[in-house]
Amino acid sequence: MLIIGINGFGRIGRMCLRACLEQNVE
């Protein structure tokens, strides 16, 4: 699901994923 979102949103998806990953890391 995440991969599809990134492919569909592109830059927006990448930004969202990055924020999600940063929040998870913290």
mmCIF file of N, CA and C in Angstrom:
data_model
loop_
_atom_site.group_PDB
_atom_site.id
_atom_site.type_symbol
_atom_site.label_atom_id
_atom_site.label_comp_id
_atom_site.label_asym_id
_atom_site.label_seq_id
_atom_site.Cartn_x
_atom_site.Cartn_y
_atom_site.Cartn_z
ATOM 1 N N MET A 1 0.854 -1.203 0.000
ATOM 2 C CA MET A 1 0.000 0.000 0.000
ATOM 3 C C MET A 1 0.886 1.250 0.000
ATOM 4 N N LEU A 2 1.897 1.251 0.810
ATOM 5 C CA LEU A 2 2.765 2.436 0.871
ATOM 6 C C LEU A 2 3.428 2.671 -0.478
ATOM 7 N N ILE A 3 3.912 1.597 -1.081
ATOM 8 C CA ILE A 3 4.593 1.739 -2.379
ATOM 9 C C ILE A 3 3.635 2.356 -3.395
ATOM 10 N N ILE A 4 2.407 1.873 -3.434
ATOM 11 C CA ILE A 4 1.427 2.407 -4.398
ATOM 12 C C ILE A 4 1.211 3.896 -4.127
ATOM 13 N N GLY A 5 1.112 4.263 -2.859
ATOM 14 C CA GLY A 5 0.886 5.677 -2.509
ATOM 15 C C GLY A 5 2.052 6.532 -3.002
ATOM 16 N N ILE A 6 3.249 6.064 -2.772
ATOM 17 C CA ILE A 6 4.417 6.835 -3.212
ATOM 18 C C ILE A 6 4.384 6.997 -4.726
ATOM 19 N N ASN A 7 4.072 5.910 -5.423
ATOM 20 C CA ASN A 7 4.047 5.966 -6.892
ATOM 21 C C ASN A 7 2.957 6.910 -7.364
ATOM 22 N N GLY A 8 1.820 6.926 -6.661
ATOM 23 C CA GLY A 8 0.699 7.780 -7.083
ATOM 24 C C GLY A 8 0.939 9.237 -6.695
ATOM 25 N N PHE A 9 1.354 9.463 -5.461
ATOM 26 C CA PHE A 9 1.544 10.856 -5.018
ATOM 27 C C PHE A 9 2.871 11.413 -5.514
ATOM 28 N N GLY A 10 3.882 10.568 -5.564
ATOM 29 C CA GLY A 10 5.185 11.040 -6.035
ATOM 30 C C GLY A 10 5.887 11.846 -4.957
ATOM 31 N N ARG A 11 6.046 13.127 -5.192
ATOM 32 C CA ARG A 11 6.791 13.953 -4.205
ATOM 33 C C ARG A 11 6.019 14.027 -2.897
ATOM 34 N N ILE A 12 4.717 14.243 -2.985
ATOM 35 C CA ILE A 12 3.919 14.353 -1.748
ATOM 36 C C ILE A 12 4.036 13.052 -0.950
ATOM 37 N N GLY A 13 3.910 11.924 -1.640
ATOM 38 C CA GLY A 13 3.999 10.634 -0.946
ATOM 39 C C GLY A 13 5.365 10.480 -0.284
ATOM 40 N N ARG A 14 6.374 10.909 -0.989
ATOM 41 C CA ARG A 14 7.737 10.772 -0.444
ATOM 42 C C ARG A 14 7.867 11.621 0.825
ATOM 43 N N MET A 15 7.332 12.839 0.764
ATOM 44 C CA MET A 15 7.414 13.717 1.944
ATOM 45 C C MET A 15 6.668 13.088 3.117
ATOM 46 N N CYS A 16 5.481 12.559 2.828
ATOM 47 C CA CYS A 16 4.667 11.936 3.888
ATOM 48 C C CYS A 16 5.422 10.741 4.472
ATOM 49 N N LEU A 17 5.972 9.931 3.593
ATOM 50 C CA LEU A 17 6.689 8.740 4.068
ATOM 51 C C LEU A 17 7.876 9.173 4.936
ATOM 52 N N ARG A 18 8.559 10.193 4.516
ATOM 53 C CA ARG A 18 9.735 10.646 5.270
ATOM 54 C C ARG A 18 9.296 11.115 6.662
ATOM 55 N N ALA A 19 8.219 11.888 6.725
ATOM 56 C CA ALA A 19 7.728 12.377 8.024
ATOM 57 C C ALA A 19 7.318 11.186 8.890
ATOM 58 N N CYS A 20 6.647 10.224 8.273
ATOM 59 C CA CYS A 20 6.202 9.034 9.033
ATOM 60 C C CYS A 20 7.430 8.296 9.572
ATOM 61 N N LEU A 21 8.435 8.140 8.735
ATOM 62 C CA LEU A 21 9.639 7.418 9.162
ATOM 63 C C LEU A 21 10.334 8.181 10.282
ATOM 64 N N GLU A 22 10.417 9.490 10.157
ATOM 65 C CA GLU A 22 11.085 10.286 11.199
ATOM 66 C C GLU A 22 10.340 10.143 12.515
ATOM 67 N N GLN A 23 9.002 10.190 12.456
ATOM 68 C CA GLN A 23 8.211 10.064 13.681
ATOM 69 C C GLN A 23 8.417 8.681 14.277
ATOM 70 N N ASN A 24 8.490 7.669 13.423
ATOM 71 C CA ASN A 24 8.689 6.302 13.913
ATOM 72 C C ASN A 24 10.061 6.182 14.569
ATOM 73 N N VAL A 25 11.055 6.777 13.951
ATOM 74 C CA VAL A 25 12.421 6.683 14.489
ATOM 75 C C VAL A 25 12.455 7.294 15.885
ATOM 76 N N GLU A 26 11.801 8.456 16.041
ATOM 77 C CA GLU A 26 11.801 9.111 17.352
ATOM 78 C C GLU A 26 10.888 8.340 18.262
#
